[in-house]
XYZ file of C-alpha atoms in Angstrom:
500
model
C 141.161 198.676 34.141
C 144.636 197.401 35.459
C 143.250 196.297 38.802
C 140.147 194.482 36.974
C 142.340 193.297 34.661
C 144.329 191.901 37.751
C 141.687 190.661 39.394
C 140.432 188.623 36.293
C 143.469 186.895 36.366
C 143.782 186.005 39.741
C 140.235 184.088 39.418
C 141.352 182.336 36.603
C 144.518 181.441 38.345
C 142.041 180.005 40.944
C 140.448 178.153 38.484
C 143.192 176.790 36.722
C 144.852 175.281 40.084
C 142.015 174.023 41.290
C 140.993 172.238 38.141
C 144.441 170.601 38.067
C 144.197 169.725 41.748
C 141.094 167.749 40.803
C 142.440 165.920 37.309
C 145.795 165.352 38.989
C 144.032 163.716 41.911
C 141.575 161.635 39.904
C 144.588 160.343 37.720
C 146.186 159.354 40.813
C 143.169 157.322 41.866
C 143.026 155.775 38.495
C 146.513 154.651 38.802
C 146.249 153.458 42.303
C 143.098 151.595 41.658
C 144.648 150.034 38.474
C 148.002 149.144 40.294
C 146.177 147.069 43.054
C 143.783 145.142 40.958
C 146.874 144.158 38.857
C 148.596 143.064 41.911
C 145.357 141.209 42.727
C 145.336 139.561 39.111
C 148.929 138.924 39.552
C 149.228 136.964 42.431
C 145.804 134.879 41.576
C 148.148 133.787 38.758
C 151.822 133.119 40.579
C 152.611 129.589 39.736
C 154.814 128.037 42.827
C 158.092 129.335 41.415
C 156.601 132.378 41.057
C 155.238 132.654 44.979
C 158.994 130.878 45.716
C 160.082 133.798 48.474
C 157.373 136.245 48.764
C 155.837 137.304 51.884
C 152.543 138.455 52.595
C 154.136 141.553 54.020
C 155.991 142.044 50.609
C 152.136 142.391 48.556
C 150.733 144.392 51.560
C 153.189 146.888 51.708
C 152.807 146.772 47.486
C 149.598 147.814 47.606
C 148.938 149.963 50.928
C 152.299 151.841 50.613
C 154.271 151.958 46.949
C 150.600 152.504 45.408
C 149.860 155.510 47.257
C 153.805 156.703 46.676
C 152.715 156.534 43.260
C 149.535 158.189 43.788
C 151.192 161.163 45.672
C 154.217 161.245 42.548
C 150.729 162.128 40.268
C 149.621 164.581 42.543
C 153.037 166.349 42.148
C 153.630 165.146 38.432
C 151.906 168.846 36.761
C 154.885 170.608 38.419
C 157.322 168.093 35.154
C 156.570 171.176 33.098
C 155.433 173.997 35.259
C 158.046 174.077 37.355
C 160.803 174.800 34.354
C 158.568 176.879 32.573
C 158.072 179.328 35.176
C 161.684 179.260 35.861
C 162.099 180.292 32.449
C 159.654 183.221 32.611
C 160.785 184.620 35.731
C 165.075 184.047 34.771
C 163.663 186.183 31.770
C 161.954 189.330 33.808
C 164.800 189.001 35.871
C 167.123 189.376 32.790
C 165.090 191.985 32.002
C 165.239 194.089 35.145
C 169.289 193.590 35.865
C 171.185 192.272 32.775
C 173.267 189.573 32.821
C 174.289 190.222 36.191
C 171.506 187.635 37.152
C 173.265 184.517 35.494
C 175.700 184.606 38.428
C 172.809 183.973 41.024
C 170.967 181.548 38.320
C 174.512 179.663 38.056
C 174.737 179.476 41.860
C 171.255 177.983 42.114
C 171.726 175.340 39.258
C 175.485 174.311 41.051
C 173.098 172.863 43.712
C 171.635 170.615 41.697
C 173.949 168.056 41.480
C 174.469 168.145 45.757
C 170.227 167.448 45.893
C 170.696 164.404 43.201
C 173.313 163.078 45.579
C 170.797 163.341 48.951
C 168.663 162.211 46.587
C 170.059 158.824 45.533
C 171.284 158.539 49.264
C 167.693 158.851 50.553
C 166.570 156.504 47.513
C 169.453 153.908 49.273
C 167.840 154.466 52.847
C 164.413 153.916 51.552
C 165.275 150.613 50.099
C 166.563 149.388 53.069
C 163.719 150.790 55.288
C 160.961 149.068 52.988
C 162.699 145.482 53.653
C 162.084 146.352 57.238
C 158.630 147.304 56.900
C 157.970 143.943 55.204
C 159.513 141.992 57.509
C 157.669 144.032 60.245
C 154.136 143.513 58.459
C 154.153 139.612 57.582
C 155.831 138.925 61.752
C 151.955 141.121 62.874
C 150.696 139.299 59.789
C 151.070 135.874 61.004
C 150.593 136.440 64.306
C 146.977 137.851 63.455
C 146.380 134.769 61.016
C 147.276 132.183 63.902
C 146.312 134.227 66.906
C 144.763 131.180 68.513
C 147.935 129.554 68.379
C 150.016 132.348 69.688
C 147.325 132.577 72.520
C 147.188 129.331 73.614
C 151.433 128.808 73.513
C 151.663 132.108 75.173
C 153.662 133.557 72.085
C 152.513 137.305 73.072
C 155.664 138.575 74.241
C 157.722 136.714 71.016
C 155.591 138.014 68.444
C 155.904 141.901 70.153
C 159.498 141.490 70.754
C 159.915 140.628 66.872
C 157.413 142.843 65.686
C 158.940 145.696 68.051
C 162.739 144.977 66.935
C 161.674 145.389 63.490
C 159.832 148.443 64.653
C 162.815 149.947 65.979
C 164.710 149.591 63.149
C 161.902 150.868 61.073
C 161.894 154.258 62.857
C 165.805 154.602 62.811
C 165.506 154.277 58.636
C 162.697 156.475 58.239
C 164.706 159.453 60.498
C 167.401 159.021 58.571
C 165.389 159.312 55.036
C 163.329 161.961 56.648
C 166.740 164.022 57.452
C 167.526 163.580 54.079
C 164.653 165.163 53.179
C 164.778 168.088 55.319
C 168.200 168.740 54.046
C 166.932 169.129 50.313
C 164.140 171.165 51.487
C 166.775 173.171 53.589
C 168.880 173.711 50.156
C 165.563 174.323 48.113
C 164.182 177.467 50.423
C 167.807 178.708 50.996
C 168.883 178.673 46.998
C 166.868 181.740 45.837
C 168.403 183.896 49.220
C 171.751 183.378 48.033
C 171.408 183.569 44.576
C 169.667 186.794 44.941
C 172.471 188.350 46.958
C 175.017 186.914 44.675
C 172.701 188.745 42.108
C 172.977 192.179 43.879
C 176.480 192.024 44.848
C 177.150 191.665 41.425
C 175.142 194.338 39.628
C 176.546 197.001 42.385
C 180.500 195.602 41.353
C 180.544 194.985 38.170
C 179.827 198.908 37.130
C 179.710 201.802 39.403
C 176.730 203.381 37.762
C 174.646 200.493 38.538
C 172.658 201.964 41.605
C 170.017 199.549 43.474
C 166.831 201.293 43.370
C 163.885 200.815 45.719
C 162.289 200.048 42.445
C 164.739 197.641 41.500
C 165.611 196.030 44.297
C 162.031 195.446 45.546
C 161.245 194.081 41.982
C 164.172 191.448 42.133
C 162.993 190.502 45.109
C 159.283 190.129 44.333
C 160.919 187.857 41.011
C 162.883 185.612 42.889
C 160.065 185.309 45.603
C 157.968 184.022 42.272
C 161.142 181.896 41.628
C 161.081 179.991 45.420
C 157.775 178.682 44.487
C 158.953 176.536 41.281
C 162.702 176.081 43.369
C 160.314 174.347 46.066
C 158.395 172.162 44.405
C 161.161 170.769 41.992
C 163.031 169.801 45.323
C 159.391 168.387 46.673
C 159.216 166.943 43.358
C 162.704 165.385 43.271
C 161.916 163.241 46.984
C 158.456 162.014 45.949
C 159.698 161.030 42.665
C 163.077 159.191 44.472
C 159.941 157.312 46.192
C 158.147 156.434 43.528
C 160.823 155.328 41.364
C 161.572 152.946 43.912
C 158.113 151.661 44.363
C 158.100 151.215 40.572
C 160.930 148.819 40.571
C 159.594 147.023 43.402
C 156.309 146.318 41.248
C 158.289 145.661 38.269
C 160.508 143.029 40.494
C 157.257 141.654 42.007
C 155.052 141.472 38.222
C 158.243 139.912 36.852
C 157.464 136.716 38.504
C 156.969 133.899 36.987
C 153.056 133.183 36.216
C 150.378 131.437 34.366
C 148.920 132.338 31.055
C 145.851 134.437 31.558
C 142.746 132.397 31.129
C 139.841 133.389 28.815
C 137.213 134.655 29.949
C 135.259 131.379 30.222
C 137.947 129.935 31.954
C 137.482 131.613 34.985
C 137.396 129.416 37.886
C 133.888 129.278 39.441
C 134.909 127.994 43.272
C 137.412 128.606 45.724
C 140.410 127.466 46.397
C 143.309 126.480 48.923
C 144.514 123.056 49.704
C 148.243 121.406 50.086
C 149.677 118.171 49.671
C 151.325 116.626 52.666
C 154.640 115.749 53.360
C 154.757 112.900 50.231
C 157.755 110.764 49.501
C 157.602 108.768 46.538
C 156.972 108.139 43.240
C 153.847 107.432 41.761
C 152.534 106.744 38.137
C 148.817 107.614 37.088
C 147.679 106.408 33.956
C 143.638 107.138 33.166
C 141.693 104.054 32.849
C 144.732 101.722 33.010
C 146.826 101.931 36.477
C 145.434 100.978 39.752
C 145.021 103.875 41.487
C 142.467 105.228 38.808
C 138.679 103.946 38.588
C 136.803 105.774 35.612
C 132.846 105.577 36.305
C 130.619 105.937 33.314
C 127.815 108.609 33.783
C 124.634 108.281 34.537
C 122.401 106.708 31.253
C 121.663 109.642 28.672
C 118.393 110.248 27.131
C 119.367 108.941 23.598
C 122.469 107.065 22.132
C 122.927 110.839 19.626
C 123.727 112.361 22.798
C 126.211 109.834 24.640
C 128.251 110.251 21.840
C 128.160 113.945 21.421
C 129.108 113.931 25.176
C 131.657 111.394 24.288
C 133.262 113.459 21.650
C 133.755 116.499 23.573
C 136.953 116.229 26.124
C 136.858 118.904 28.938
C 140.664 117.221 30.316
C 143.636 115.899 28.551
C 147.013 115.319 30.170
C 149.738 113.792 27.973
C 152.840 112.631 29.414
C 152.941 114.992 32.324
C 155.212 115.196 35.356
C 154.356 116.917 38.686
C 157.558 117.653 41.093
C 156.826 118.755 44.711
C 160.355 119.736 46.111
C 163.837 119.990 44.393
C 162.779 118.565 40.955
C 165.107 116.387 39.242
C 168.769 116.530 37.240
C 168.969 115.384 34.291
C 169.445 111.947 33.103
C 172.415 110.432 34.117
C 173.502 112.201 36.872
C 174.894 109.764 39.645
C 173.718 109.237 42.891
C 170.953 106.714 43.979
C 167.966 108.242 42.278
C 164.477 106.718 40.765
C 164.349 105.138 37.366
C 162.799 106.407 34.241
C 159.496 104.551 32.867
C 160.458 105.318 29.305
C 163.953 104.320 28.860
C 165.105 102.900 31.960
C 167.947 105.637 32.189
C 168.542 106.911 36.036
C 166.884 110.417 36.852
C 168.741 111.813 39.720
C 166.684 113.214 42.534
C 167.238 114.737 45.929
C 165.852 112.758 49.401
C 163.018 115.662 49.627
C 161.492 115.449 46.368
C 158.425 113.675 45.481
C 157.258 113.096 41.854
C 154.438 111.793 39.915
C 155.871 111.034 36.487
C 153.718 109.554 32.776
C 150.709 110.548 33.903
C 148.103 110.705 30.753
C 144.389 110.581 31.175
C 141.690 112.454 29.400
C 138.104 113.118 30.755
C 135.025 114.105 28.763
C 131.984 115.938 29.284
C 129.774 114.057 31.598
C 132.460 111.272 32.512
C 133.571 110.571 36.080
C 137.038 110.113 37.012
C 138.231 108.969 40.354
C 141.655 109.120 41.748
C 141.905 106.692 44.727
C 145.393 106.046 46.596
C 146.753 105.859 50.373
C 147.726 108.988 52.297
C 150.662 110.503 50.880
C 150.344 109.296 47.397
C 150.213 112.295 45.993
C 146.673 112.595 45.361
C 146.333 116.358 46.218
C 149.671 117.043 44.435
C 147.714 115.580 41.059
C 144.982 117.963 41.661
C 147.775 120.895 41.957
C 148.613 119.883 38.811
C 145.475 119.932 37.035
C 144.147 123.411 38.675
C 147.649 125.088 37.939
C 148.913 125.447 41.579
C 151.869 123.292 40.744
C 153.515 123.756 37.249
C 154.161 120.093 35.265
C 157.940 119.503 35.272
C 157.146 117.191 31.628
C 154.213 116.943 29.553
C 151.124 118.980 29.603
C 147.764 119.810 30.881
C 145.292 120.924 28.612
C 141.970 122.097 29.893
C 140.230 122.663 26.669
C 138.876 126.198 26.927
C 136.136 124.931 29.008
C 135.549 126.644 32.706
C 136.851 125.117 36.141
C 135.407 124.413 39.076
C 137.676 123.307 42.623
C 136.413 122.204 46.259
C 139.321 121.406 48.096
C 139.790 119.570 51.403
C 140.320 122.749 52.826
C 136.865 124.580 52.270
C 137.369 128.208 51.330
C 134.712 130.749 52.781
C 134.373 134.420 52.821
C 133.388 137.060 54.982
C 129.634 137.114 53.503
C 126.221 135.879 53.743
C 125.846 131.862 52.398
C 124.020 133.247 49.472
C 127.066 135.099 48.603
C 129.358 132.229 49.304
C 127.349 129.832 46.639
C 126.872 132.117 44.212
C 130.594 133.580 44.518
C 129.959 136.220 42.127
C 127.860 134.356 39.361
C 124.070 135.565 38.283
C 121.584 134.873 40.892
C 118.789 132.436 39.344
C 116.263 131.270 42.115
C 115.274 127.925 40.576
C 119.071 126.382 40.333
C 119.914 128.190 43.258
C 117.117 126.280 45.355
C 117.841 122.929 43.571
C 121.694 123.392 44.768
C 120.897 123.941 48.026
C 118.811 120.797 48.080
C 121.365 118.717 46.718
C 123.874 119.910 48.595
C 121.929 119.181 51.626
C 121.887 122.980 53.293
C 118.376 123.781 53.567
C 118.621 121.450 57.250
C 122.048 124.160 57.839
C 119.933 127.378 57.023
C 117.330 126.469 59.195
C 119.686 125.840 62.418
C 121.807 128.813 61.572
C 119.805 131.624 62.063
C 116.175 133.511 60.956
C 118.093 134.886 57.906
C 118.607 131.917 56.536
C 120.786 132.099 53.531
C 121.416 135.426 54.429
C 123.142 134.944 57.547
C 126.478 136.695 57.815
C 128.951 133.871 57.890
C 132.124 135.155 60.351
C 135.468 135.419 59.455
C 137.115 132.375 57.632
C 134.207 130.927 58.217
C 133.689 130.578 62.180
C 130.126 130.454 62.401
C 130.090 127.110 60.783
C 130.589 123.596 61.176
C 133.189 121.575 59.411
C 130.616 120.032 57.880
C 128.386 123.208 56.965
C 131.415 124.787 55.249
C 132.249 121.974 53.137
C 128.740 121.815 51.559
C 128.909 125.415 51.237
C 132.223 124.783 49.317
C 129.940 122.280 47.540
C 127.078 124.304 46.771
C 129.495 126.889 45.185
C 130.943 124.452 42.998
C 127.582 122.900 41.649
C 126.144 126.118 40.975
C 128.770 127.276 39.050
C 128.109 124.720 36.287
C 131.657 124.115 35.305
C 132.389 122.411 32.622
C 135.183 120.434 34.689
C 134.464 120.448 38.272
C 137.562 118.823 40.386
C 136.749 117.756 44.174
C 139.697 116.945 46.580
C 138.057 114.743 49.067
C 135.078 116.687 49.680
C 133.291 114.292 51.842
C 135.687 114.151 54.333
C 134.240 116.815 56.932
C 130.617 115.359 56.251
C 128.953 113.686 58.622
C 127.816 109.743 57.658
């Protein structure tokens, strides 16, 4: 019966650990999988404050390396609880077996603890400065990779590896130092139960001479406090991963305290792609819908019935009242000295630096169906406006109301992925063949999907777009932008790639 009994409980032992091993992992997954798709939300959202000083190094190393420190800390997270509870048990048998003679060897062990804390916050300190290293290691192979035609054809090899190496170097030089650290607390955590337990002994021999180790005894003790280097282990295990993870945590909670935009509802989401700068503008500018030169609102196209023009009419998809757009150091307050650009409203001076550009008053509203046009010279700050309006650059005055409706962008820049030209025009939205083939008519890409392959549509398009024409990928960036049937689509000079 006893050895069935023990044999019962060894399967179920089996059992139990391996069932943990598979809820602990699948929590971790969870986590990790939750942690990078807020990242991804997150920075979709940064406003240009918000992106002010972070690297793409920074977000990579967020989400390939502190969201798989967190997924290890959940892997290790069961042994919270375990790990004191069997202490417990096992201080108890041991209690049982020699007296109090064992709190000497249980005091001994616990006086470590505060030494590990201390390696721990110093390898905590070390990792800190070894993840700044890492990002600035990631975004120097980063940007080499994103410009390698440029690096190629100025011969930048050898100053790219020379960065990326120095960084490399000092890399390594961290991480032996943390991982010394480490092997020091694992050093104290396997050598704590072999001196407590011959603190243990010495003391139940001393402390009364009838006290006789027996083979009984002494093998017992030692079976205990082998039980007792299992939970010792971990907790030390436990204590470096969670040094790690608490650091990744406050690198995501720096990182998701920056400064965003409010989350859009659901049928704002935006239905193209996006990616476009303004130049280098200097200036100041004032856009006023309908009244100032450098807008031309065009009527739409005649309506079936009068009803429905002014339904249309009625329902604004755009409103901007009073707002301000600052690309640069934005401006002091009123008043301040120094030769600056004048207010519209009040005439007082608004101090601003050499560098800064503004567009100031600017208050328009467009409804459904209505075309607006924004025409001005290079460097007016056309594309800056268009920041404005899609949230890439955060009003300095006034606001910019959308209206609930859903947003549509094709920027000068045309933004294509890594997928068929199907994929590209749909971008995610419900595949329905009769719009679908009336986009691609109107957008003039049935000529393109003849010349681009037998696949037609469903021709692999390369990497940022490379198997494409200028031209091809800006009625691709088009297409996309039709289909999705926004409710406010904006163009950025969308014709200028296409041939006459």
């Amino acid at each position: 019966p006893v050895a069935f009994g023990l044999f019962l409980v060894s399967l179920l032992d089996g059992v139990a650990m391996e069932r943990q091993k598979f809820l602990s992992f699948r929590s971790g997954i969870a986590l990790r999988a939750a942690i990078v798709n807020a990242v991804y939300d997150r920075v979709l959202r940064l406003t240009p404050a918000g992106r002010a000083g972070l690297t793409g190094g920074e977000v990579t190393n967020l989400v390939a390396i502190d969201a798989q420190k967190l997924f290890e800390l959940v892997q290790e997270g069961h042994q919270v609880w375990s790990c004191p509870l069997a202490m417990i048990i096992v201080t108890g048998l041991l209690l049982m077996e020699l007296g109090p003679s064992i709190l000497v060897g249980m005091t001994a062990m616990f006086l470590l603890v505060p030494l590990v804390q201390r390696i721990v916050r110093t390898m905590m300190t070390i990792r800190r400065k070894r993840v700044a290293v890492t990002d600035r290691r990631v975004e120097a192979t980063t940007a080499m990779l994103q410009g390698i035609k440029f690096t190629k054809l100025n011969h930048y090899e050898e100053k790219f590896r020379a960065r990326v190496m120095d960084a490399r170097r000092d890399e390594m030089a961290l991480l032996r130092r943390e991982l010394s650290v480490l092997a020091v607390t694992f050093f104290l955590t396997v050598i704590s139960p072999v001196f407590a337990s011959a603190l243990t002994f010495a003391t139940y021999v001393l402390i009364d001479e009838n006290n006789v180790l027996t083979a009984a005894t002494t093998f017992t003790t030692l079976i205990l406090f082998g039980a007792l280097r299992f939970p010792i282990n971990y907790a030390g295990k436990l204590m470096g991963k969670a040094a790690q993870g608490i650091q990744a945590c406050q690198r995501f909670a720096a990182f998701f305290s920056r400064e965003c935009r409010e989350r859009p509802s659901a049928a704002n989401d935006a239905g193209s792609g996006s990616g476009s700068g303004s130049g280098s503008d200097n200036g100041n500018g004032n856009i006023n819908g309908g009244k100032g030169p450098n807008t031309s609102p065009m009527p739409p196209p005649p309506a079936p019935s009068e009803a429905a023009v002014e339904d249309t009419k009625d329902e604004t998809v755009l409103k901007v009242t009073n707002a301000s757009f600052a690309v640069g150091d934005a401006p002091s307050s009123k008043g301040g000295g120094g030769g600056g650009d004048y207010d519209d409203d009040d005439g007082e001076k608004s101090a601003t630096t050499k560098a800064s550009f503004v567009l100031s008053n600017i208050t328009l509203s467009v409804s459904r169906g209505e075309i607006l046009c924004v025409v001005g010279p290079v460097a007016s700050g056309k594309t800056t406006f268009i920041n404005g309006l899609i949230g890439d650059l955060s009003p300095s005055g006034g606001a910019v109301d959308s209206r609930g409706g859903t947003v549509a962008y094709a920027s000068q820049t045309p933004f294509v992925l890594n997928a068929t030209v199907r994929d590209n025009v749909l971008f995610g939205a419900p595949y329905d063949p009769v719009r679908y083939a009336k986009v691609l008519d109107a957008c003039c890409l049935l000529p393109d999907l003849e010349s681009i392959g037998p696949a037609g549509d469903l021709t692999e398009i390369g990497e940022r777009g490379v198997t494409l024409s200028g031209g091809q990928k800006q009625r691709v960036s088009l297409a996309r932008t039709c289909y999705a049937r926004p409710d406010l689509a904006v163009f950025d000079d969308p014709l200028s790639a296409l041939d006459a």
